[in-house]
Amino acid sequence: MYSELDDKTLVMLTLAGDQSAYEILVARYQYRVTTAAMSLLHSKFMADDAAQDAFIAAWMKLNTLREPEKFGVWVVRIAKRCALNMRVRYSEYMEHFPAVAESDEDALDLLYSLPDDETSNPEYRYMRSEERAQLRERVDSLPEKVRMIISLHYFDGLSIAEIADRMRISEGTVKRQLHDGRKHLRKELCAMDETMNDSFVRRVMKKVEELKLWQYNKQKNGFESVYRDVLRDVEELPESTDKYHAMADVLLRGWWWIPGKQNDELYARLRETAELGKNDEVMAFIVAREDEKLWGNEKLEFMQNKQIPLLEAKGFTVALGREWHWLGRELINQGKTDEGIDALKRAISILPESDAYRALSESILELHKLREVFCAGTEENRISMLAIASEQYCDTDAVNKTTPRYWQQYYYDSGVWGYLCHDSTYNIFCNASYCDGHFTLERLSVGESYVGSDGTTLTYTDDSATVETPCGVFDGCQLWTTENIRCTCDTYYKSGVGIVAQRYRDGVIDETRRLCKYNVRGDGLIPCDIGNSWEYTAGYDPEYQRYLSCHKVIWSDGKKTIFGAVIGNVRLKYDLDSWLDMMTEIRREYFGSDGKLHDVSEAMSRVQELASTPAQKAHTKSAVSVMRRIFDTNEEFNPTLTSVGLWNFFQYSEVSVRDGRYSIKDNRNWSFEWKARISYNSIKAVVFNDIYGILSSATECIWSDEWQAGAKLTYEFFRLDYQVRTKLSCESCEPITTKAGSFDDCIKLTLDVSGFGSGLEYRNGKKEYYFAKGIGIVRAVFYWQVDVCKCVYELTSYSGVGEGYMPICEKLTRHYDAIDLTDGCEAYADYSYARDNRGNIAIYEDRCGVKNITYRVTDYGSIWDEVAEETLWNDGKHDESRMRHDINNLKLLLHYLGRPDRYWGRPDKAVAWHEYRLRMLESLSPDGEIPRAFLGLYVSIKFRNACALFGTGEKERAYQNLDESLELAPEWLKIQDGEPLDVGDELIFGGVKLIHGKGIIELPDGSREPLDDWSVLDTICTRDLFYRGLTSPHGWEWFDSVRSEERYKAAVERAKELRDREW
């Protein structure tokens, strides 16, 4: 019956598990496949072997055949490949085998179609050369008669009778020895193939491990090409658990380190390969990432009731232990400390000693024990406690195998005061290894340096230093210095003891940690025996500050070492005679844990009196200016204020120059801010006062020597976990004139930036920067709302000039003002340059964004848009005035619909307001249909009205509103960004369209304008609104009366489907 079926059907039946269908395919194409192989091998026996190999290969790869109806052509192609491989294999050790002739078109076509890695790849050629050498040995090892019979039969084409006649033996002897020789040779070939395959697998696995070593490199330039090569090799491995384990490892590194790789497709592949390969590390990453999408009780329930049972069922032990670890931390964060401690203990019981998360769990438990005593009686906002676990590996290139290389650290923080400076002043092991994880380098001599991937230098400074510590004097210490844009660390090592002291300097801090207690066994600069411990002191005056720093080797096998640490810092009070303490108080105390401003006026006065160096004076001037403005524009501290604060920042940045690129690094230990939520286009210009920072976030520098006229560049990188992509073009431009003067020899940069999100969207889009030689930036133009809106900042005053298009030298100042702002807004950026205490250039930024409120507008007709409409009418431009009138109708309607409701605690008032707005929306179109632009608002009001109706006890009407909102929601949620939406009767609203998700409207003539209140329409109805509202314990209490009812629970499930669905 099967013999009558076509190839496509037989292929499908085979894939479904019916092997008899494949037997029909073999019978159908046996002759054609053998003939194809014979055309290349000229030996029936070898052609039979090649045909057999082809059918086996086709069966194994049948699921990859995209066009099943072409099975015959496909399997013949495979047969030719098998034949050619056999021909290449035998040609070099059997001289009678004919070479591939130029006229042999089938062979040559097939040869040229082989992938590069099978013809030109050096590794492949090396593997084949090894194979041939071993094959010669196998053939030469055969008895002489057998070897001769095989040659005559297979390669000279003699029949059995002809061989018997030539060798004067019986045909039976020829058949027997031919059979034995062929059997022996096949066995040897199979063994050799297995050996070569095993060798290939080992080489690929070694490449995967080498790929992981990119973890050390702070800069990942060049990683992507290596990643692609290794991934291709892994994909060619034979099917196995190990293959998918390795593939998951490789894909995860691509996710971490290649911009643009983080997408749903790669995530799905990561999960699949992690499960197939039983890869615990990758599965732990996947589970943790899923957890982060949720919050509150829902997150706890998800971790406890879904993730943990899933990991238990699938046998992912390490991922399971780590999930218990994260559950413990989440419970502690939610105030359930006892439950959190129990979960951490559970993690410890599951995880192996070699896992860093077990050590971190132990360190967290230790932290909570110490915290009760160490932090007793101290306000929460003056406490910093850290639990740390770090992994270190012996560097395989090192001569001294006892010196580890820093791999990675994992931490947990408790308290508020020091959350900004974990790595900078606390973890001395991390500080010492800033240069690509190296503590030291055996190959360096005293005075020599090594430059890491990101430009950090490691210098062998001294080999005979003497260090005094509270636990003794150590002679003959090695001093190693790491230096980068952020800091300089001088680390002193004593062989057989470890780190005995470390001096840390950034542009402001200069502090030294010294060993005060240790218990060490073993040799080397960092002895790694289990149980080794070190404690350090910072030498703080105990009247002002308490400090502890305890480190311990938790586990080691000689190659890998796990360190645990607990570090604490408690601020008791501030020294009024210390510039550093006063600046610290300003930075740390102005904003309390209660979310309010706190008076730091005394510190501001003292810091101005104490500033002595140029760096301190520049720092003080900018920081105090910003802080004073923050308080002056706050009604609680200044009841007679004339302006309100919108966007005020002090930023302290260190400058680095490397390879013609000028980079800045914001030091968050000292930078601070006070900002409002900016949602209206009328005040949006103030957010662009970060002139240097916006450029830096788009290109990772504020100048590059590549920026020459005619240059076109693309930048891709990670920034704050966003995948940023910037297209840049550079051109010469006409002279620029500003209030600061006229500037010739200018260059214009045009940038198109994408990738930022979550409050940083303003950094996307088109930007223009104009540079003048010797000056720097003289103008910056920023566009937003799909380039419909723009603002301009210009250089209005400066002092000092320098070399190039972006001078970096001390004593420079640059002041930029935003031009022609409206609505009483003022914005500027003031930059001062000075040398810090390391001798490097630092930039101190005073960025202002305020709104003047001294005037009172009581006439709605005085709004600028209304004035423009009236002016056009008076000028006789009636059509234009009518268009402006209709747009104003829309703006006024949105303003009204979006006004604060003021119905808190009054469900009856809430119902009246909601139903009034619903009637308004239902009247917007002549046919009573809700215009698509207003559909999201309509659904949202229906949902909120349901909540209010439950509050008034009108349960049936409430359920009706709830059901209607859930039924209508999909119609709104499926609308895509950029889609033009009707706003209602065109006689009232002029036929304009709302461009969904963009905050703009499109007029009938195709022009576009910003729409300030667009969020009332576009963002008020999100896919998580319904589930969040129905399940939140706070803010939606009017639902409480029905939460236990089945009808309500069914609505919760519908809401969850809306949230989880991809729209």
Coordinates of N, CA and C in Angstrom, one line a residue, residues 7 83 109 116 151 191 262 410 426 505 622 663 788 830 1052 1054:
D7 N 6.5 10.9 -2.2 CA 7.7 11.1 -1.2 C 7.3 11.9 0.0
A83 N 30.3 10.0 -0.8 CA 31.2 9.4 -1.7 C 32.5 10.2 -1.8
D109 N 31.8 20.1 -8.3 CA 30.7 20.9 -7.8 C 30.5 20.6 -6.3
D116 N 33.1 26.0 4.4 CA 34.5 26.5 4.5 C 35.2 25.6 5.6
S151 N 43.4 -3.7 -2.4 CA 43.8 -2.8 -3.4 C 43.3 -3.2 -4.7
A191 N 36.5 2.9 14.8 CA 37.2 3.3 16.0 C 37.9 4.6 15.8
Q262 N 19.4 40.6 23.6 CA 18.3 40.3 24.6 C 17.0 40.4 23.9
Y410 N 29.0 38.5 44.6 CA 27.6 38.6 44.7 C 27.3 39.2 46.1
Y426 N 34.8 49.6 50.2 CA 34.5 48.5 51.1 C 35.2 47.2 50.8
R505 N 42.0 55.8 46.8 CA 41.8 57.2 46.5 C 40.9 57.4 45.3
S622 N 29.7 74.3 43.2 CA 28.6 73.7 42.4 C 27.6 72.9 43.3
S663 N 36.2 60.3 27.9 CA 35.1 59.7 28.6 C 34.9 60.3 30.0
V788 N 8.9 66.1 16.7 CA 8.0 67.2 16.6 C 8.4 68.4 17.5
D830 N 26.0 74.4 34.1 CA 27.2 75.1 34.4 C 28.3 74.1 34.7
V1052 N -10.7 38.0 38.2 CA -9.2 38.0 38.5 C -8.5 37.2 37.5
R1054 N -9.5 36.4 34.4 CA -9.6 37.1 33.1 C -8.5 38.2 33.1

